[in-house]
């Protein structure tokens, strides 16, 4: 009962933080907009509807989606340091977008997302294959393999971008940035919602699949089907996020570890808090980025990268002791 009450307190605090931060996000920006302005100023109302609301919704959805994706990756690999950042997922999505540009120069948002999805999914399968081949699954060694795998993908992408003289075009998705999120250009993010539902339904199955193929089969589960569903869910979130707002590192690494320390490893119980805390992290980082050098803006990929990099280093030191 005590643990259940504690979890409820975490939920209430996170929801309150999301509501407060969302309100601040809606009314923070170069154009001064107050709540009373929305009732009579059509220009400010238009900016609010076209820019501020989509941006805030995108922050909440991407934060929740990336956090849950990290949790799924960690369950499937049974490693606390695995996430889209440390498994090559973000680099695979970038590579997919790059090849969409090369093959279809006038590629639509849908084509770019599908290309990113295909690359992310197959690279995730390849990473899980690598993990299964490692006999001694050291906690630190697996994510380092993932980082090296991601570096190889990034190098290949850079080579082809240079070869086709589109290096400059690749910069827009190298660093996450929500400043360009506008109505009509961010709706791909809503694909995160069904992924969250799927993740909740398959929560226990993801955990069992992470125990290994023989363990899953002994319990009557189709191991490969569960793994495919999990990796497809992760790939959908990562590809939609990268196509819409660019690469945002470490969210799927930090939040699941913090949630695990707070309420344990039960995926079904941890998923709501994971989503809430991911949304809080991105809202905080985005607001800081808008205020620190106002009226200019620091890309959120930079602020999250700094926080995530330091946290990742601390976690590695803590685990390696």
PDB file of C-alpha atoms in Angstrom:
ATOM      1  CA  UNK A   1       0.000   0.000   0.000  1.00  0.00           C
ATOM      2  CA  UNK A   2       2.858   2.358   0.864  1.00  0.00           C
ATOM      3  CA  UNK A   3       4.542   1.750  -2.515  1.00  0.00           C
ATOM      4  CA  UNK A   4       1.239   2.274  -4.335  1.00  0.00           C
ATOM      5  CA  UNK A   5       0.666   5.572  -2.521  1.00  0.00           C
ATOM      6  CA  UNK A   6       4.215   6.651  -3.281  1.00  0.00           C
ATOM      7  CA  UNK A   7       3.692   5.903  -6.971  1.00  0.00           C
ATOM      8  CA  UNK A   8       0.447   7.902  -6.917  1.00  0.00           C
ATOM      9  CA  UNK A   9       2.297  10.868  -5.426  1.00  0.00           C
ATOM     10  CA  UNK A  10       4.863  10.697  -8.240  1.00  0.00           C
ATOM     11  CA  UNK A  11       2.044  10.663 -10.816  1.00  0.00           C
ATOM     12  CA  UNK A  12       0.327  13.685  -9.266  1.00  0.00           C
ATOM     13  CA  UNK A  13       3.562  15.662  -9.018  1.00  0.00           C
ATOM     14  CA  UNK A  14       4.524  14.894 -12.626  1.00  0.00           C
ATOM     15  CA  UNK A  15       1.067  15.765 -13.995  1.00  0.00           C
ATOM     16  CA  UNK A  16       1.098  19.041 -12.038  1.00  0.00           C
ATOM     17  CA  UNK A  17       4.570  19.832 -13.408  1.00  0.00           C
ATOM     18  CA  UNK A  18       3.446  19.075 -16.976  1.00  0.00           C
ATOM     19  CA  UNK A  19       0.430  21.371 -16.660  1.00  0.00           C
ATOM     20  CA  UNK A  20       2.522  24.189 -15.163  1.00  0.00           C
ATOM     21  CA  UNK A  21       5.373  23.828 -17.660  1.00  0.00           C
ATOM     22  CA  UNK A  22       2.957  23.532 -20.591  1.00  0.00           C
ATOM     23  CA  UNK A  23       1.334  26.811 -19.516  1.00  0.00           C
ATOM     24  CA  UNK A  24       4.761  28.494 -19.299  1.00  0.00           C
ATOM     25  CA  UNK A  25       5.730  27.059 -22.696  1.00  0.00           C
ATOM     26  CA  UNK A  26       2.544  28.351 -24.315  1.00  0.00           C
ATOM     27  CA  UNK A  27       3.216  31.907 -23.166  1.00  0.00           C
ATOM     28  CA  UNK A  28       7.017  32.011 -23.604  1.00  0.00           C
ATOM     29  CA  UNK A  29       8.522  33.363 -26.793  1.00  0.00           C
ATOM     30  CA  UNK A  30       9.794  36.371 -28.707  1.00  0.00           C
ATOM     31  CA  UNK A  31       6.246  37.519 -29.397  1.00  0.00           C
ATOM     32  CA  UNK A  32       4.713  38.580 -26.100  1.00  0.00           C
ATOM     33  CA  UNK A  33       1.364  36.816 -25.755  1.00  0.00           C
ATOM     34  CA  UNK A  34      -0.788  36.922 -22.664  1.00  0.00           C
ATOM     35  CA  UNK A  35      -3.939  34.958 -21.959  1.00  0.00           C
ATOM     36  CA  UNK A  36      -6.127  38.062 -22.242  1.00  0.00           C
ATOM     37  CA  UNK A  37      -4.634  38.791 -25.705  1.00  0.00           C
ATOM     38  CA  UNK A  38      -6.200  35.599 -27.049  1.00  0.00           C
ATOM     39  CA  UNK A  39      -9.671  37.031 -26.573  1.00  0.00           C
ATOM     40  CA  UNK A  40      -9.272  40.072 -28.802  1.00  0.00           C
ATOM     41  CA  UNK A  41      -6.020  40.060 -30.789  1.00  0.00           C
ATOM     42  CA  UNK A  42      -6.389  37.923 -33.928  1.00  0.00           C
ATOM     43  CA  UNK A  43      -2.660  38.095 -34.839  1.00  0.00           C
ATOM     44  CA  UNK A  44      -1.554  36.812 -31.442  1.00  0.00           C
ATOM     45  CA  UNK A  45      -4.284  34.180 -31.458  1.00  0.00           C
ATOM     46  CA  UNK A  46      -3.023  32.948 -34.832  1.00  0.00           C
ATOM     47  CA  UNK A  47       0.569  32.696 -33.547  1.00  0.00           C
ATOM     48  CA  UNK A  48      -0.717  30.873 -30.472  1.00  0.00           C
ATOM     49  CA  UNK A  49      -2.681  28.317 -32.495  1.00  0.00           C
ATOM     50  CA  UNK A  50      -0.197  27.822 -35.348  1.00  0.00           C
ATOM     51  CA  UNK A  51       3.047  27.815 -33.345  1.00  0.00           C
ATOM     52  CA  UNK A  52       2.746  27.702 -29.558  1.00  0.00           C
ATOM     53  CA  UNK A  53       0.165  24.905 -29.180  1.00  0.00           C
ATOM     54  CA  UNK A  54       1.834  22.546 -31.735  1.00  0.00           C
ATOM     55  CA  UNK A  55       5.228  23.155 -30.138  1.00  0.00           C
ATOM     56  CA  UNK A  56       4.022  22.350 -26.632  1.00  0.00           C
ATOM     57  CA  UNK A  57       2.131  19.245 -27.771  1.00  0.00           C
ATOM     58  CA  UNK A  58       5.179  18.062 -29.716  1.00  0.00           C
ATOM     59  CA  UNK A  59       7.396  18.505 -26.639  1.00  0.00           C
ATOM     60  CA  UNK A  60       5.065  16.408 -24.491  1.00  0.00           C
ATOM     61  CA  UNK A  61       4.594  13.647 -27.076  1.00  0.00           C
ATOM     62  CA  UNK A  62       8.257  13.377 -28.082  1.00  0.00           C
ATOM     63  CA  UNK A  63       9.405  13.368 -24.457  1.00  0.00           C
ATOM     64  CA  UNK A  64       6.932  10.629 -23.563  1.00  0.00           C
ATOM     65  CA  UNK A  65       7.631   8.594 -26.710  1.00  0.00           C
ATOM     66  CA  UNK A  66      11.423   8.646 -26.486  1.00  0.00           C
ATOM     67  CA  UNK A  67      11.338   7.763 -22.781  1.00  0.00           C
ATOM     68  CA  UNK A  68       9.075   4.763 -23.392  1.00  0.00           C
ATOM     69  CA  UNK A  69      11.229   3.704 -26.362  1.00  0.00           C
ATOM     70  CA  UNK A  70      14.263   3.669 -24.108  1.00  0.00           C
ATOM     71  CA  UNK A  71      12.418   1.560 -21.553  1.00  0.00           C
ATOM     72  CA  UNK A  72      11.414  -0.965 -24.226  1.00  0.00           C
ATOM     73  CA  UNK A  73      14.985  -1.181 -25.542  1.00  0.00           C
ATOM     74  CA  UNK A  74      16.288  -1.736 -22.029  1.00  0.00           C
ATOM     75  CA  UNK A  75      13.773  -4.499 -21.371  1.00  0.00           C
ATOM     76  CA  UNK A  76      14.505  -6.308 -24.645  1.00  0.00           C
ATOM     77  CA  UNK A  77      18.278  -6.114 -24.158  1.00  0.00           C
ATOM     78  CA  UNK A  78      18.175  -6.460 -20.352  1.00  0.00           C
ATOM     79  CA  UNK A  79      20.667  -3.600 -20.103  1.00  0.00           C
ATOM     80  CA  UNK A  80      20.112  -0.312 -18.267  1.00  0.00           C
ATOM     81  CA  UNK A  81      22.329   1.693 -20.621  1.00  0.00           C
ATOM     82  CA  UNK A  82      20.650   0.771 -23.898  1.00  0.00           C
ATOM     83  CA  UNK A  83      18.448   3.366 -25.594  1.00  0.00           C
ATOM     84  CA  UNK A  84      17.937   4.797 -29.102  1.00  0.00           C
ATOM     85  CA  UNK A  85      20.969   7.004 -28.356  1.00  0.00           C
ATOM     86  CA  UNK A  86      23.289   4.162 -27.356  1.00  0.00           C
ATOM     87  CA  UNK A  87      22.081   1.575 -29.879  1.00  0.00           C
ATOM     88  CA  UNK A  88      22.503   3.552 -33.097  1.00  0.00           C
ATOM     89  CA  UNK A  89      18.772   4.254 -33.431  1.00  0.00           C
ATOM     90  CA  UNK A  90      19.079   8.004 -33.945  1.00  0.00           C
ATOM     91  CA  UNK A  91      21.912   7.592 -36.479  1.00  0.00           C
ATOM     92  CA  UNK A  92      19.881   4.968 -38.364  1.00  0.00           C
ATOM     93  CA  UNK A  93      16.938   7.372 -38.611  1.00  0.00           C
ATOM     94  CA  UNK A  94      19.243  10.103 -39.929  1.00  0.00           C
ATOM     95  CA  UNK A  95      20.621   7.675 -42.495  1.00  0.00           C
ATOM     96  CA  UNK A  96      17.097   6.801 -43.613  1.00  0.00           C
ATOM     97  CA  UNK A  97      16.227  10.468 -44.124  1.00  0.00           C
ATOM     98  CA  UNK A  98      19.491  11.021 -45.993  1.00  0.00           C
ATOM     99  CA  UNK A  99      18.835   8.199 -48.455  1.00  0.00           C
ATOM    100  CA  UNK A 100      15.281   9.442 -48.934  1.00  0.00           C
ATOM    101  CA  UNK A 101      16.749  12.792 -49.993  1.00  0.00           C
ATOM    102  CA  UNK A 102      19.277  11.097 -52.293  1.00  0.00           C
ATOM    103  CA  UNK A 103      16.788   8.783 -53.995  1.00  0.00           C
ATOM    104  CA  UNK A 104      13.823  11.174 -53.947  1.00  0.00           C
ATOM    105  CA  UNK A 105      15.067  14.800 -53.836  1.00  0.00           C
ATOM    106  CA  UNK A 106      11.514  16.109 -53.480  1.00  0.00           C
ATOM    107  CA  UNK A 107      10.565  13.519 -50.872  1.00  0.00           C
ATOM    108  CA  UNK A 108       7.509  14.355 -48.785  1.00  0.00           C
ATOM    109  CA  UNK A 109       7.416  14.111 -44.997  1.00  0.00           C
ATOM    110  CA  UNK A 110       5.708  10.713 -45.265  1.00  0.00           C
ATOM    111  CA  UNK A 111       8.392   9.293 -47.577  1.00  0.00           C
ATOM    112  CA  UNK A 112      11.174  10.543 -45.310  1.00  0.00           C
ATOM    113  CA  UNK A 113       9.482   9.047 -42.271  1.00  0.00           C
ATOM    114  CA  UNK A 114       8.954   5.665 -43.950  1.00  0.00           C
ATOM    115  CA  UNK A 115      12.593   5.600 -45.029  1.00  0.00           C
ATOM    116  CA  UNK A 116      13.733   6.488 -41.510  1.00  0.00           C
ATOM    117  CA  UNK A 117      11.404   3.811 -40.094  1.00  0.00           C
ATOM    118  CA  UNK A 118      12.829   1.069 -42.337  1.00  0.00           C
ATOM    119  CA  UNK A 119      16.449   1.962 -41.551  1.00  0.00           C
ATOM    120  CA  UNK A 120      15.786   2.318 -37.814  1.00  0.00           C
ATOM    121  CA  UNK A 121      13.931  -0.993 -37.600  1.00  0.00           C
ATOM    122  CA  UNK A 122      16.570  -3.045 -39.412  1.00  0.00           C
ATOM    123  CA  UNK A 123      19.441  -1.395 -37.533  1.00  0.00           C
ATOM    124  CA  UNK A 124      17.613  -2.130 -34.261  1.00  0.00           C
ATOM    125  CA  UNK A 125      17.297  -5.782 -35.306  1.00  0.00           C
ATOM    126  CA  UNK A 126      21.000  -5.815 -36.104  1.00  0.00           C
ATOM    127  CA  UNK A 127      21.846  -4.334 -32.703  1.00  0.00           C
ATOM    128  CA  UNK A 128      19.713  -6.913 -30.854  1.00  0.00           C
ATOM    129  CA  UNK A 129      21.496  -9.597 -32.903  1.00  0.00           C
ATOM    130  CA  UNK A 130      24.840  -8.199 -31.727  1.00  0.00           C
ATOM    131  CA  UNK A 131      23.621  -8.265 -28.125  1.00  0.00           C
ATOM    132  CA  UNK A 132      22.535 -11.898 -28.423  1.00  0.00           C
ATOM    133  CA  UNK A 133      25.963 -12.899 -29.754  1.00  0.00           C
ATOM    134  CA  UNK A 134      27.804 -11.392 -26.784  1.00  0.00           C
ATOM    135  CA  UNK A 135      28.406 -14.144 -24.251  1.00  0.00           C
ATOM    136  CA  UNK A 136      29.409 -11.930 -21.335  1.00  0.00           C
ATOM    137  CA  UNK A 137      26.844  -9.123 -21.343  1.00  0.00           C
ATOM    138  CA  UNK A 138      28.771  -6.536 -19.357  1.00  0.00           C
ATOM    139  CA  UNK A 139      26.550  -3.605 -18.346  1.00  0.00           C
ATOM    140  CA  UNK A 140      28.895  -1.013 -19.823  1.00  0.00           C
ATOM    141  CA  UNK A 141      30.201  -3.020 -22.793  1.00  0.00           C
ATOM    142  CA  UNK A 142      26.833  -3.385 -24.603  1.00  0.00           C
ATOM    143  CA  UNK A 143      26.047   0.359 -24.861  1.00  0.00           C
ATOM    144  CA  UNK A 144      29.642   1.052 -25.903  1.00  0.00           C
ATOM    145  CA  UNK A 145      29.141  -1.416 -28.757  1.00  0.00           C
ATOM    146  CA  UNK A 146      25.956   0.468 -29.614  1.00  0.00           C
ATOM    147  CA  UNK A 147      27.788   3.802 -29.597  1.00  0.00           C
ATOM    148  CA  UNK A 148      30.435   2.396 -31.938  1.00  0.00           C
ATOM    149  CA  UNK A 149      27.693   0.989 -34.173  1.00  0.00           C
ATOM    150  CA  UNK A 150      26.043   4.416 -34.242  1.00  0.00           C
ATOM    151  CA  UNK A 151      29.362   6.094 -35.068  1.00  0.00           C
ATOM    152  CA  UNK A 152      29.794   3.774 -38.055  1.00  0.00           C
ATOM    153  CA  UNK A 153      26.300   4.640 -39.292  1.00  0.00           C
ATOM    154  CA  UNK A 154      26.990   8.352 -38.810  1.00  0.00           C
ATOM    155  CA  UNK A 155      30.256   8.071 -40.750  1.00  0.00           C
ATOM    156  CA  UNK A 156      28.534   6.303 -43.644  1.00  0.00           C
ATOM    157  CA  UNK A 157      25.816   8.974 -43.682  1.00  0.00           C
ATOM    158  CA  UNK A 158      28.404  11.762 -43.713  1.00  0.00           C
ATOM    159  CA  UNK A 159      30.260  10.109 -46.586  1.00  0.00           C
ATOM    160  CA  UNK A 160      27.148   9.860 -48.765  1.00  0.00           C
ATOM    161  CA  UNK A 161      26.026  13.364 -47.807  1.00  0.00           C
ATOM    162  CA  UNK A 162      29.414  14.728 -48.864  1.00  0.00           C
ATOM    163  CA  UNK A 163      29.361  12.607 -52.021  1.00  0.00           C
ATOM    164  CA  UNK A 164      25.995  14.083 -53.075  1.00  0.00           C
ATOM    165  CA  UNK A 165      26.837  17.595 -51.886  1.00  0.00           C
ATOM    166  CA  UNK A 166      23.988  17.768 -49.347  1.00  0.00           C
ATOM    167  CA  UNK A 167      25.990  18.013 -46.120  1.00  0.00           C
ATOM    168  CA  UNK A 168      24.333  21.346 -45.388  1.00  0.00           C
ATOM    169  CA  UNK A 169      20.864  19.787 -45.696  1.00  0.00           C
ATOM    170  CA  UNK A 170      21.683  17.168 -43.083  1.00  0.00           C
ATOM    171  CA  UNK A 171      22.303  19.778 -40.388  1.00  0.00           C
ATOM    172  CA  UNK A 172      18.583  20.340 -39.817  1.00  0.00           C
ATOM    173  CA  UNK A 173      18.067  16.883 -38.278  1.00  0.00           C
ATOM    174  CA  UNK A 174      21.471  16.527 -36.565  1.00  0.00           C
ATOM    175  CA  UNK A 175      20.375  18.620 -33.578  1.00  0.00           C
ATOM    176  CA  UNK A 176      16.887  18.536 -32.111  1.00  0.00           C
ATOM    177  CA  UNK A 177      15.049  21.838 -32.374  1.00  0.00           C
ATOM    178  CA  UNK A 178      11.352  22.607 -31.801  1.00  0.00           C
ATOM    179  CA  UNK A 179      11.470  26.194 -33.065  1.00  0.00           C
ATOM    180  CA  UNK A 180      10.263  25.179 -36.543  1.00  0.00           C
ATOM    181  CA  UNK A 181       7.300  23.130 -35.299  1.00  0.00           C
ATOM    182  CA  UNK A 182       4.163  24.600 -36.863  1.00  0.00           C
ATOM    183  CA  UNK A 183       0.603  23.492 -37.468  1.00  0.00           C
ATOM    184  CA  UNK A 184       0.520  21.176 -40.479  1.00  0.00           C
ATOM    185  CA  UNK A 185       4.192  20.142 -40.091  1.00  0.00           C
ATOM    186  CA  UNK A 186       4.270  18.177 -36.859  1.00  0.00           C
ATOM    187  CA  UNK A 187       1.274  15.831 -37.055  1.00  0.00           C
ATOM    188  CA  UNK A 188       3.504  12.787 -37.679  1.00  0.00           C
ATOM    189  CA  UNK A 189       4.304  13.013 -33.962  1.00  0.00           C
ATOM    190  CA  UNK A 190       0.796  11.750 -33.146  1.00  0.00           C
ATOM    191  CA  UNK A 191       1.895   8.264 -34.182  1.00  0.00           C
ATOM    192  CA  UNK A 192       3.481   8.127 -30.728  1.00  0.00           C
ATOM    193  CA  UNK A 193       0.025   7.786 -29.128  1.00  0.00           C
ATOM    194  CA  UNK A 194      -0.793   4.298 -30.513  1.00  0.00           C
ATOM    195  CA  UNK A 195       2.790   3.253 -29.725  1.00  0.00           C
ATOM    196  CA  UNK A 196       2.204   4.161 -26.071  1.00  0.00           C
ATOM    197  CA  UNK A 197      -0.950   2.023 -26.042  1.00  0.00           C
ATOM    198  CA  UNK A 198       0.863  -0.924 -27.656  1.00  0.00           C
ATOM    199  CA  UNK A 199       3.725  -0.594 -25.174  1.00  0.00           C
ATOM    200  CA  UNK A 200       1.313  -0.752 -22.250  1.00  0.00           C
ATOM    201  CA  UNK A 201      -0.488  -3.816 -23.653  1.00  0.00           C
ATOM    202  CA  UNK A 202       2.754  -5.711 -24.348  1.00  0.00           C
ATOM    203  CA  UNK A 203       4.632  -4.515 -21.249  1.00  0.00           C
ATOM    204  CA  UNK A 204       5.042  -7.896 -19.548  1.00  0.00           C
ATOM    205  CA  UNK A 205       5.768  -9.632 -22.866  1.00  0.00           C
ATOM    206  CA  UNK A 206       8.679  -7.249 -23.551  1.00  0.00           C
ATOM    207  CA  UNK A 207      10.147  -8.096 -20.149  1.00  0.00           C
ATOM    208  CA  UNK A 208       9.781 -11.843 -20.767  1.00  0.00           C
ATOM    209  CA  UNK A 209      11.309 -11.556 -24.252  1.00  0.00           C
ATOM    210  CA  UNK A 210      14.301  -9.852 -22.696  1.00  0.00           C
ATOM    211  CA  UNK A 211      14.929 -13.006 -20.632  1.00  0.00           C
ATOM    212  CA  UNK A 212      15.810 -14.878 -23.801  1.00  0.00           C
ATOM    213  CA  UNK A 213      14.220 -16.944 -26.552  1.00  0.00           C
ATOM    214  CA  UNK A 214      14.060 -20.251 -24.664  1.00  0.00           C
ATOM    215  CA  UNK A 215      12.552 -18.597 -21.566  1.00  0.00           C
ATOM    216  CA  UNK A 216       9.853 -16.883 -23.651  1.00  0.00           C
ATOM    217  CA  UNK A 217       8.999 -20.071 -25.545  1.00  0.00           C
ATOM    218  CA  UNK A 218       8.682 -22.022 -22.297  1.00  0.00           C
ATOM    219  CA  UNK A 219       5.976 -19.562 -21.262  1.00  0.00           C
ATOM    220  CA  UNK A 220       4.166 -20.014 -24.567  1.00  0.00           C
ATOM    221  CA  UNK A 221       5.156 -16.700 -26.159  1.00  0.00           C
ATOM    222  CA  UNK A 222       6.433 -16.119 -29.667  1.00  0.00           C
ATOM    223  CA  UNK A 223       9.836 -14.570 -28.942  1.00  0.00           C
ATOM    224  CA  UNK A 224      10.511 -13.134 -32.388  1.00  0.00           C
ATOM    225  CA  UNK A 225       7.014 -11.661 -32.699  1.00  0.00           C
ATOM    226  CA  UNK A 226       7.380  -9.801 -29.384  1.00  0.00           C
ATOM    227  CA  UNK A 227      10.838  -8.525 -30.327  1.00  0.00           C
ATOM    228  CA  UNK A 228       9.578  -7.329 -33.725  1.00  0.00           C
ATOM    229  CA  UNK A 229       6.637  -5.513 -32.118  1.00  0.00           C
ATOM    230  CA  UNK A 230       8.925  -3.861 -29.563  1.00  0.00           C
ATOM    231  CA  UNK A 231      11.530  -2.754 -32.102  1.00  0.00           C
ATOM    232  CA  UNK A 232       8.847  -1.573 -34.533  1.00  0.00           C
ATOM    233  CA  UNK A 233       7.322   0.542 -31.759  1.00  0.00           C
ATOM    234  CA  UNK A 234      10.703   2.052 -30.949  1.00  0.00           C
ATOM    235  CA  UNK A 235      11.428   2.653 -34.642  1.00  0.00           C
ATOM    236  CA  UNK A 236       8.102   4.440 -35.158  1.00  0.00           C
ATOM    237  CA  UNK A 237       8.781   6.836 -32.291  1.00  0.00           C
ATOM    238  CA  UNK A 238      12.389   7.521 -33.263  1.00  0.00           C
ATOM    239  CA  UNK A 239      11.669   8.031 -36.966  1.00  0.00           C
ATOM    240  CA  UNK A 240       8.676  10.325 -36.301  1.00  0.00           C
ATOM    241  CA  UNK A 241      10.725  12.360 -33.804  1.00  0.00           C
ATOM    242  CA  UNK A 242      13.815  12.746 -35.976  1.00  0.00           C
ATOM    243  CA  UNK A 243      11.811  13.620 -39.104  1.00  0.00           C
ATOM    244  CA  UNK A 244       9.763  16.235 -37.258  1.00  0.00           C
ATOM    245  CA  UNK A 245      12.138  17.869 -34.766  1.00  0.00           C
ATOM    246  CA  UNK A 246      15.565  16.283 -35.298  1.00  0.00           C
ATOM    247  CA  UNK A 247      17.666  14.026 -33.091  1.00  0.00           C
ATOM    248  CA  UNK A 248      17.238  14.408 -29.326  1.00  0.00           C
ATOM    249  CA  UNK A 249      19.763  12.305 -27.418  1.00  0.00           C
ATOM    250  CA  UNK A 250      19.720  10.607 -24.013  1.00  0.00           C
ATOM    251  CA  UNK A 251      16.012  11.043 -23.131  1.00  0.00           C
ATOM    252  CA  UNK A 252      15.406   7.306 -23.502  1.00  0.00           C
ATOM    253  CA  UNK A 253      18.466   6.627 -21.355  1.00  0.00           C
ATOM    254  CA  UNK A 254      18.024   9.036 -18.442  1.00  0.00           C
ATOM    255  CA  UNK A 255      14.312   8.769 -17.707  1.00  0.00           C
ATOM    256  CA  UNK A 256      13.947   4.947 -17.538  1.00  0.00           C
ATOM    257  CA  UNK A 257      16.907   4.767 -15.155  1.00  0.00           C
ATOM    258  CA  UNK A 258      15.462   7.470 -12.894  1.00  0.00           C
ATOM    259  CA  UNK A 259      12.032   5.806 -12.903  1.00  0.00           C
ATOM    260  CA  UNK A 260      13.619   2.430 -12.155  1.00  0.00           C
ATOM    261  CA  UNK A 261      15.367   3.896  -9.132  1.00  0.00           C
ATOM    262  CA  UNK A 262      12.117   5.445  -7.912  1.00  0.00           C
ATOM    263  CA  UNK A 263       9.532   2.670  -8.363  1.00  0.00           C
ATOM    264  CA  UNK A 264      11.361  -0.410  -9.660  1.00  0.00           C
ATOM    265  CA  UNK A 265      11.427  -2.352 -12.924  1.00  0.00           C
ATOM    266  CA  UNK A 266       7.787  -3.383 -13.397  1.00  0.00           C
ATOM    267  CA  UNK A 267       7.283  -2.095 -16.942  1.00  0.00           C
ATOM    268  CA  UNK A 268       3.502  -1.775 -16.822  1.00  0.00           C
ATOM    269  CA  UNK A 269       3.605   0.244 -13.589  1.00  0.00           C
ATOM    270  CA  UNK A 270       6.591   2.289 -14.712  1.00  0.00           C
ATOM    271  CA  UNK A 271       5.316   3.261 -18.178  1.00  0.00           C
ATOM    272  CA  UNK A 272       2.972   6.113 -17.110  1.00  0.00           C
ATOM    273  CA  UNK A 273       5.612   7.706 -14.874  1.00  0.00           C
ATOM    274  CA  UNK A 274       8.217   7.216 -17.607  1.00  0.00           C
ATOM    275  CA  UNK A 275       6.034   9.078 -20.109  1.00  0.00           C
ATOM    276  CA  UNK A 276       5.263  11.882 -17.638  1.00  0.00           C
ATOM    277  CA  UNK A 277       8.898  12.417 -16.639  1.00  0.00           C
ATOM    278  CA  UNK A 278      10.049  12.393 -20.265  1.00  0.00           C
ATOM    279  CA  UNK A 279       7.555  15.145 -21.058  1.00  0.00           C
ATOM    280  CA  UNK A 280       8.707  17.141 -18.014  1.00  0.00           C
ATOM    281  CA  UNK A 281      12.367  16.858 -19.042  1.00  0.00           C
ATOM    282  CA  UNK A 282      11.784  18.145 -22.568  1.00  0.00           C
ATOM    283  CA  UNK A 283       9.508  20.961 -21.396  1.00  0.00           C
ATOM    284  CA  UNK A 284      12.116  22.124 -18.868  1.00  0.00           C
ATOM    285  CA  UNK A 285      14.987  21.935 -21.380  1.00  0.00           C
ATOM    286  CA  UNK A 286      12.979  23.754 -24.055  1.00  0.00           C
ATOM    287  CA  UNK A 287      11.926  26.568 -21.713  1.00  0.00           C
ATOM    288  CA  UNK A 288      15.515  26.975 -20.513  1.00  0.00           C
ATOM    289  CA  UNK A 289      16.725  27.094 -24.114  1.00  0.00           C
ATOM    290  CA  UNK A 290      14.246  29.872 -24.884  1.00  0.00           C
ATOM    291  CA  UNK A 291      15.055  31.954 -21.795  1.00  0.00           C
ATOM    292  CA  UNK A 292      18.829  31.659 -21.310  1.00  0.00           C
ATOM    293  CA  UNK A 293      19.768  33.733 -24.377  1.00  0.00           C
ATOM    294  CA  UNK A 294      16.427  35.457 -24.964  1.00  0.00           C
ATOM    295  CA  UNK A 295      15.380  36.619 -27.589  1.00  0.00           C
ATOM    296  CA  UNK A 296      17.559  33.956 -29.236  1.00  0.00           C
ATOM    297  CA  UNK A 297      17.154  30.239 -28.621  1.00  0.00           C
ATOM    298  CA  UNK A 298      19.406  27.320 -27.737  1.00  0.00           C
ATOM    299  CA  UNK A 299      18.361  24.133 -29.612  1.00  0.00           C
ATOM    300  CA  UNK A 300      16.867  21.601 -27.240  1.00  0.00           C
ATOM    301  CA  UNK A 301      19.195  18.904 -28.589  1.00  0.00           C
ATOM    302  CA  UNK A 302      22.085  20.834 -27.056  1.00  0.00           C
ATOM    303  CA  UNK A 303      20.535  21.319 -23.609  1.00  0.00           C
ATOM    304  CA  UNK A 304      19.323  17.713 -23.390  1.00  0.00           C
ATOM    305  CA  UNK A 305      22.693  16.501 -24.723  1.00  0.00           C
ATOM    306  CA  UNK A 306      24.598  18.307 -21.965  1.00  0.00           C
ATOM    307  CA  UNK A 307      22.325  17.019 -19.199  1.00  0.00           C
ATOM    308  CA  UNK A 308      22.175  13.538 -20.719  1.00  0.00           C
ATOM    309  CA  UNK A 309      25.921  13.279 -21.313  1.00  0.00           C
ATOM    310  CA  UNK A 310      26.742  14.189 -17.709  1.00  0.00           C
ATOM    311  CA  UNK A 311      24.060  11.834 -16.360  1.00  0.00           C
ATOM    312  CA  UNK A 312      25.247   8.977 -18.608  1.00  0.00           C
ATOM    313  CA  UNK A 313      28.811   9.450 -17.346  1.00  0.00           C
ATOM    314  CA  UNK A 314      27.628   9.418 -13.714  1.00  0.00           C
ATOM    315  CA  UNK A 315      25.549   6.272 -14.275  1.00  0.00           C
ATOM    316  CA  UNK A 316      28.477   4.471 -15.901  1.00  0.00           C
ATOM    317  CA  UNK A 317      30.756   5.362 -12.971  1.00  0.00           C
ATOM    318  CA  UNK A 318      28.114   4.219 -10.509  1.00  0.00           C
ATOM    319  CA  UNK A 319      27.521   0.888 -12.272  1.00  0.00           C
ATOM    320  CA  UNK A 320      31.213   0.168 -12.816  1.00  0.00           C
ATOM    321  CA  UNK A 321      32.053   0.383  -9.089  1.00  0.00           C
TER     322      UNK A 321
END
